[in-house]
Structures are given as structure tokens and as C-alpha cells.
PDB file of C-alpha atoms and ligand atoms in Angstrom:
ATOM      1  CA  MET B  26     163.558 -76.565 131.225  1.00 58.00           C
ATOM      2  CA  PRO B  27     166.199 -79.223 131.726  1.00 59.00           C
ATOM      3  CA  HIS B  28     165.002 -82.024 134.018  1.00 52.00           C
ATOM      4  CA  GLN B  29     167.694 -81.506 136.614  1.00 64.00           C
ATOM      5  CA  PRO B  30     166.578 -82.285 140.170  1.00 67.00           C
ATOM      6  CA  ILE B  31     169.158 -79.821 141.446  1.00 77.00           C
ATOM      7  CA  PHE B  32     167.087 -76.860 140.267  1.00 81.00           C
ATOM      8  CA  GLU B  33     164.187 -78.009 142.453  1.00 78.00           C
ATOM      9  CA  GLN B  34     166.373 -77.526 145.535  1.00 82.00           C
ATOM     10  CA  VAL B  35     167.239 -73.945 144.675  1.00 91.00           C
ATOM     11  CA  GLU B  36     165.293 -71.313 146.560  1.00 92.00           C
ATOM     12  CA  GLY B  37     165.383 -67.702 147.706  1.00 96.00           C
ATOM     13  CA  PRO B  38     167.305 -64.914 145.977  1.00 97.00           C
ATOM     14  CA  VAL B  39     169.551 -66.512 143.355  1.00 97.00           C
ATOM     15  CA  LEU B  40     172.314 -64.666 141.555  1.00 98.00           C
ATOM     16  CA  VAL B  41     171.925 -65.372 137.816  1.00 98.00           C
ATOM     17  CA  SER B  42     174.234 -64.390 134.968  1.00 98.00           C
ATOM     18  CA  ALA B  43     172.217 -61.562 133.423  1.00 98.00           C
ATOM     19  CA  CYS B  44     172.767 -62.867 129.874  1.00 98.00           C
ATOM     20  CA  LEU B  45     170.860 -66.040 130.836  1.00 98.00           C
ATOM     21  CA  LEU B  46     167.854 -63.874 131.723  1.00 98.00           C
ATOM     22  CA  GLY B  47     167.621 -62.216 128.312  1.00 97.00           C
ATOM     23  CA  ILE B  48     169.730 -59.157 129.051  1.00 98.00           C
ATOM     24  CA  ARG B  49     171.961 -58.325 126.093  1.00 98.00           C
ATOM     25  CA  CYS B  50     175.116 -57.889 128.107  1.00 98.00           C
ATOM     26  CA  ARG B  51     177.489 -60.334 126.413  1.00 98.00           C
ATOM     27  CA  TYR B  52     180.691 -59.131 124.788  1.00 98.00           C
ATOM     28  CA  ASP B  53     178.963 -59.370 121.380  1.00 98.00           C
ATOM     29  CA  GLY B  54     175.885 -57.455 122.562  1.00 98.00           C
ATOM     30  CA  ARG B  55     173.714 -60.561 122.646  1.00 98.00           C
ATOM     31  CA  SER B  56     172.118 -62.709 125.354  1.00 98.00           C
ATOM     32  CA  ARG B  57     171.990 -66.464 125.923  1.00 97.00           C
ATOM     33  CA  THR B  58     168.449 -66.587 127.241  1.00 97.00           C
ATOM     34  CA  ARG B  59     167.238 -69.572 129.261  1.00 95.00           C
ATOM     35  CA  ARG B  60     163.599 -68.648 129.897  1.00 92.00           C
ATOM     36  CA  TRP B  61     162.989 -71.601 132.187  1.00 91.00           C
ATOM     37  CA  ILE B  62     165.151 -70.002 134.883  1.00 93.00           C
ATOM     38  CA  LEU B  63     162.449 -67.356 135.312  1.00 92.00           C
ATOM     39  CA  LYS B  64     159.904 -70.146 135.818  1.00 90.00           C
ATOM     40  CA  LEU B  65     161.686 -71.865 138.711  1.00 91.00           C
ATOM     41  CA  PRO B  66     159.019 -71.783 141.392  1.00 89.00           C
ATOM     42  CA  HIS B  67     160.970 -70.961 144.530  1.00 92.00           C
ATOM     43  CA  ILE B  68     163.543 -68.434 143.419  1.00 95.00           C
ATOM     44  CA  ILE B  69     163.887 -64.692 143.102  1.00 96.00           C
ATOM     45  CA  PRO B  70     166.339 -64.287 140.209  1.00 97.00           C
ATOM     46  CA  VAL B  71     168.869 -61.500 140.683  1.00 98.00           C
ATOM     47  CA  PRO B  72     170.462 -60.633 137.315  1.00 98.00           C
ATOM     48  CA  VAL B  73     174.120 -59.706 137.532  1.00 98.00           C
ATOM     49  CA  CYS B  74     176.684 -59.100 134.783  1.00 98.00           C
ATOM     50  CA  PRO B  75     180.079 -58.824 136.477  1.00 98.00           C
ATOM     51  CA  GLU B  76     181.814 -57.510 133.357  1.00 98.00           C
ATOM     52  CA  GLN B  77     179.383 -54.601 133.087  1.00 98.00           C
ATOM     53  CA  LEU B  78     179.593 -54.023 136.844  1.00 98.00           C
ATOM     54  CA  GLY B  79     183.365 -53.842 136.437  1.00 98.00           C
ATOM     55  CA  GLY B  80     182.971 -50.920 134.052  1.00 98.00           C
ATOM     56  CA  LEU B  81     183.399 -52.654 130.694  1.00 98.00           C
ATOM     57  CA  PRO B  82     181.225 -51.492 127.768  1.00 98.00           C
ATOM     58  CA  THR B  83     178.769 -53.610 125.755  1.00 98.00           C
ATOM     59  CA  PRO B  84     179.649 -54.702 123.177  1.00 98.00           C
ATOM     60  CA  ARG B  85     183.287 -55.165 124.161  1.00 98.00           C
ATOM     61  CA  PRO B  86     186.262 -57.177 122.961  1.00 98.00           C
ATOM     62  CA  ALA B  87     186.127 -60.832 123.993  1.00 97.00           C
ATOM     63  CA  ALA B  88     188.499 -61.654 126.832  1.00 97.00           C
ATOM     64  CA  HIS B  89     190.324 -64.763 127.988  1.00 98.00           C
ATOM     65  CA  LEU B  90     192.309 -65.838 131.004  1.00 98.00           C
ATOM     66  CA  VAL B  91     196.106 -65.875 130.950  1.00 98.00           C
ATOM     67  CA  GLY B  92     198.208 -68.078 133.206  1.00 98.00           C
ATOM     68  CA  GLY B  93     195.417 -69.796 135.123  1.00 98.00           C
ATOM     69  CA  ASP B  94     191.705 -69.810 135.890  1.00 98.00           C
ATOM     70  CA  GLY B  95     189.647 -67.343 137.929  1.00 98.00           C
ATOM     71  CA  ARG B  96     190.963 -68.738 141.217  1.00 98.00           C
ATOM     72  CA  ALA B  97     194.483 -67.857 140.107  1.00 98.00           C
ATOM     73  CA  VAL B  98     193.327 -64.377 139.009  1.00 98.00           C
ATOM     74  CA  ALA B  99     191.736 -63.796 142.438  1.00 98.00           C
ATOM     75  CA  ARG B 100     195.080 -64.735 144.054  1.00 98.00           C
ATOM     76  CA  GLY B 101     197.014 -62.388 141.777  1.00 98.00           C
ATOM     77  CA  ARG B 102     198.705 -65.237 139.907  1.00 98.00           C
ATOM     78  CA  ALA B 103     196.951 -64.898 136.531  1.00 98.00           C
ATOM     79  CA  THR B 104     195.403 -62.148 134.446  1.00 98.00           C
ATOM     80  CA  VAL B 105     192.569 -61.449 131.996  1.00 98.00           C
ATOM     81  CA  SER B 106     193.335 -60.074 128.558  1.00 98.00           C
ATOM     82  CA  THR B 107     191.580 -59.180 125.299  1.00 97.00           C
ATOM     83  CA  ALA B 108     192.714 -60.650 121.987  1.00 94.00           C
ATOM     84  CA  SER B 109     194.603 -57.423 121.263  1.00 96.00           C
ATOM     85  CA  GLY B 110     196.507 -57.763 124.535  1.00 97.00           C
ATOM     86  CA  GLU B 111     194.703 -55.170 126.672  1.00 98.00           C
ATOM     87  CA  ASP B 112     194.880 -56.178 130.334  1.00 98.00           C
ATOM     88  CA  VAL B 113     191.335 -56.049 131.756  1.00 98.00           C
ATOM     89  CA  THR B 114     192.092 -57.887 135.007  1.00 98.00           C
ATOM     90  CA  ARG B 115     191.188 -54.899 137.161  1.00 98.00           C
ATOM     91  CA  CYS B 116     187.701 -54.643 135.592  1.00 98.00           C
ATOM     92  CA  PHE B 117     187.080 -58.367 136.050  1.00 98.00           C
ATOM     93  CA  LEU B 118     188.135 -58.259 139.712  1.00 98.00           C
ATOM     94  CA  SER B 119     186.081 -55.138 140.349  1.00 98.00           C
ATOM     95  CA  GLY B 120     182.958 -56.690 138.786  1.00 98.00           C
ATOM     96  CA  ALA B 121     183.453 -59.882 140.758  1.00 98.00           C
ATOM     97  CA  GLY B 122     183.724 -57.801 143.913  1.00 98.00           C
ATOM     98  CA  TYR B 123     180.418 -56.085 143.177  1.00 98.00           C
ATOM     99  CA  ALA B 124     178.730 -59.419 142.453  1.00 98.00           C
ATOM    100  CA  CYS B 125     179.933 -60.672 145.849  1.00 98.00           C
ATOM    101  CA  LYS B 126     178.677 -57.500 147.512  1.00 98.00           C
ATOM    102  CA  ILE B 127     175.209 -57.957 145.968  1.00 98.00           C
ATOM    103  CA  ALA B 128     175.212 -61.597 147.074  1.00 98.00           C
ATOM    104  CA  ARG B 129     176.062 -60.605 150.653  1.00 98.00           C
ATOM    105  CA  ILE B 130     173.431 -57.827 150.787  1.00 98.00           C
ATOM    106  CA  LEU B 131     170.698 -60.232 149.644  1.00 98.00           C
ATOM    107  CA  GLY B 132     171.844 -63.278 151.591  1.00 97.00           C
ATOM    108  CA  VAL B 133     172.246 -65.271 148.375  1.00 98.00           C
ATOM    109  CA  ARG B 134     173.019 -68.985 148.781  1.00 97.00           C
ATOM    110  CA  TYR B 135     172.862 -70.104 145.137  1.00 96.00           C
ATOM    111  CA  ALA B 136     174.062 -68.831 141.788  1.00 97.00           C
ATOM    112  CA  ILE B 137     173.220 -70.021 138.260  1.00 97.00           C
ATOM    113  CA  LEU B 138     176.053 -68.927 136.002  1.00 98.00           C
ATOM    114  CA  LYS B 139     176.901 -69.013 132.298  1.00 98.00           C
ATOM    115  CA  GLU B 140     179.344 -71.803 131.545  1.00 98.00           C
ATOM    116  CA  GLY B 141     182.574 -71.014 129.718  1.00 98.00           C
ATOM    117  CA  SER B 142     182.747 -67.297 130.505  1.00 98.00           C
ATOM    118  CA  PRO B 143     185.986 -65.851 131.932  1.00 98.00           C
ATOM    119  CA  SER B 144     183.792 -64.263 134.627  1.00 98.00           C
ATOM    120  CA  CYS B 145     180.924 -66.694 135.124  1.00 98.00           C
ATOM    121  CA  GLY B 146     182.261 -70.115 134.039  1.00 98.00           C
ATOM    122  CA  THR B 147     181.812 -72.790 136.699  1.00 98.00           C
ATOM    123  CA  HIS B 148     183.491 -75.828 135.121  1.00 97.00           C
ATOM    124  CA  ARG B 149     185.224 -74.699 131.935  1.00 97.00           C
ATOM    125  CA  VAL B 150     186.959 -71.493 130.915  1.00 98.00           C
ATOM    126  CA  TRP B 151     189.158 -70.294 128.066  1.00 96.00           C
ATOM    127  CA  VAL B 152     192.777 -69.966 129.086  1.00 97.00           C
ATOM    128  CA  ARG B 153     194.390 -68.267 126.100  1.00 93.00           C
ATOM    129  CA  ASN B 154     192.859 -70.179 123.166  1.00 89.00           C
ATOM    130  CA  GLU B 155     192.246 -73.436 124.992  1.00 95.00           C
ATOM    131  CA  SER B 156     189.080 -74.516 126.818  1.00 96.00           C
ATOM    132  CA  GLN B 157     190.197 -75.900 130.192  1.00 97.00           C
ATOM    133  CA  GLU B 158     188.620 -77.090 133.424  1.00 98.00           C
ATOM    134  CA  GLY B 159     188.340 -74.194 135.816  1.00 98.00           C
ATOM    135  CA  LEU B 160     186.330 -71.299 137.171  1.00 98.00           C
ATOM    136  CA  GLY B 161     185.756 -67.764 135.977  1.00 98.00           C
ATOM    137  CA  VAL B 162     186.842 -64.866 138.172  1.00 98.00           C
ATOM    138  CA  THR B 163     183.391 -64.099 139.623  1.00 98.00           C
ATOM    139  CA  ALA B 164     182.588 -67.782 140.051  1.00 98.00           C
ATOM    140  CA  ALA B 165     185.814 -68.258 142.018  1.00 98.00           C
ATOM    141  CA  MET B 166     185.063 -65.329 144.318  1.00 98.00           C
ATOM    142  CA  LEU B 167     181.439 -66.397 144.892  1.00 98.00           C
ATOM    143  CA  LEU B 168     182.630 -69.903 145.724  1.00 98.00           C
ATOM    144  CA  ARG B 169     184.977 -68.428 148.337  1.00 98.00           C
ATOM    145  CA  LEU B 170     181.893 -66.858 149.950  1.00 97.00           C
ATOM    146  CA  GLY B 171     180.388 -70.338 150.293  1.00 97.00           C
ATOM    147  CA  ILE B 172     177.769 -69.852 147.573  1.00 97.00           C
ATOM    148  CA  CYS B 173     176.606 -72.994 145.803  1.00 96.00           C
ATOM    149  CA  LEU B 174     177.316 -72.592 142.078  1.00 97.00           C
ATOM    150  CA  MET B 175     175.708 -74.306 139.118  1.00 95.00           C
ATOM    151  CA  ASN B 176     175.777 -73.757 135.407  1.00 96.00           C
ATOM    152  CA  GLU B 177     172.793 -73.442 133.078  1.00 95.00           C
ATOM    153  CA  ASP B 178     172.722 -77.229 132.659  1.00 92.00           C
ATOM    154  CA  GLY B 179     172.492 -77.892 136.387  1.00 89.00           C
ATOM    155  CA  LEU B 180     176.096 -79.000 136.825  1.00 90.00           C
ATOM    156  CA  MET B 181     176.960 -78.046 140.362  1.00 92.00           C
ATOM    157  CA  ILE B 182     180.209 -77.188 142.091  1.00 88.00           C
TER     158      ILE B 182
HETATM  159  S1  SF4 H 132     179.997 -61.607 132.456  1.00 54.36           S
HETATM  160 FE1  SF4 H 132     178.599 -63.273 132.949  1.00 54.36          FE
HETATM  161  S2  SF4 H 132     176.604 -62.267 132.932  1.00 54.36           S
HETATM  162 FE2  SF4 H 132     177.985 -60.906 131.838  1.00 54.36          FE
HETATM  163  S3  SF4 H 132     177.770 -61.490 129.719  1.00 54.36           S
HETATM  164 FE3  SF4 H 132     179.486 -62.657 130.530  1.00 54.36          FE
HETATM  165  S4  SF4 H 132     178.598 -64.613 131.161  1.00 54.36           S
HETATM  166 FE4  SF4 H 132     176.895 -63.175 130.909  1.00 54.36          FE
END
């Protein structure tokens, strides 16, 4: 487990990117397991994969943001696309909406999210083929709810 004091402050039900909890929900059908999250003493991890919740299959084509980060997508000023040009914005927004609904039902105050994802990224995302500072679509919508976001390395926003 990374020695990040921030994780000691986290308590209660915590929304966690499902791929970080060993669920094989990534676009390539794999996970990015961080077992230590399950060992945090004061949390109830709630696994959520917004892309699956939005109706996308697993595995699925990788997607990237177009025209801005997740905040811009949530405002209708940017989109999400696969490499072949399929517009999957609606699925990303739908999944983000469900993640927010789950957070509200459970009274979630914290989320630990997978960095770099067009849904879950908290500090960096791929806009076309460039890694840029920004938020994924779900991260942006959770932040609007006032949820404290951090990535798997404890970087907080
Ligand atoms: S949408 Fe989030 S939870 Fe789902 S695979 Fe991507 S990073 Fe993991």
C-alpha cells in the first residue's frame, strides 16, 4: 500500500473504480488491481465501472476524449470517441449518471478512481492521442456532486 496519509482519512462507503478492485472490466478485458484498497481499515469499497454501467461491452474498443476533458463533455462541449470514430459520448454520460446515482444513494463522500481513464481519470486524460491535464467524464460529474476524488496514488482533487 502506498504510504499516503490521505488514505487514512478516507472512511465510509467509497466509490472505487471496479478495475482497481480486481474486476476485469477494462476495455481490454483486464483489471488494474490494487489489493491494498481492500485493506483500508475504515472504508466500505463500492466497485463501479461507469463504462459498463453506460451499456458498453467488455472488452470494447478503447476510447478517448475529443475537444476537451470530462468537464467539457458534461457541458456538451466535447465528445468521446473510439479510434474508429464511433461516438460513444452518450454511453459515457449515462454511466457517469449511474455512478452519481449510486454515490447519492449510499451517501458517498470519497472516490478512488483509476488515473488516465476517459471516465475515471482525476488528473490526466487522453484527449485524442495526447495525455493532458484534466478529468474523465465520471470524475467530473462526481466532483460536481462535491465528492472528494483521489487517484490510486493518493493524488487528491
Ligand atoms: S471505466 Fe473506470 S472502472 Fe471501468 S475500466 Fe475504465 S477506469 Fe476502470
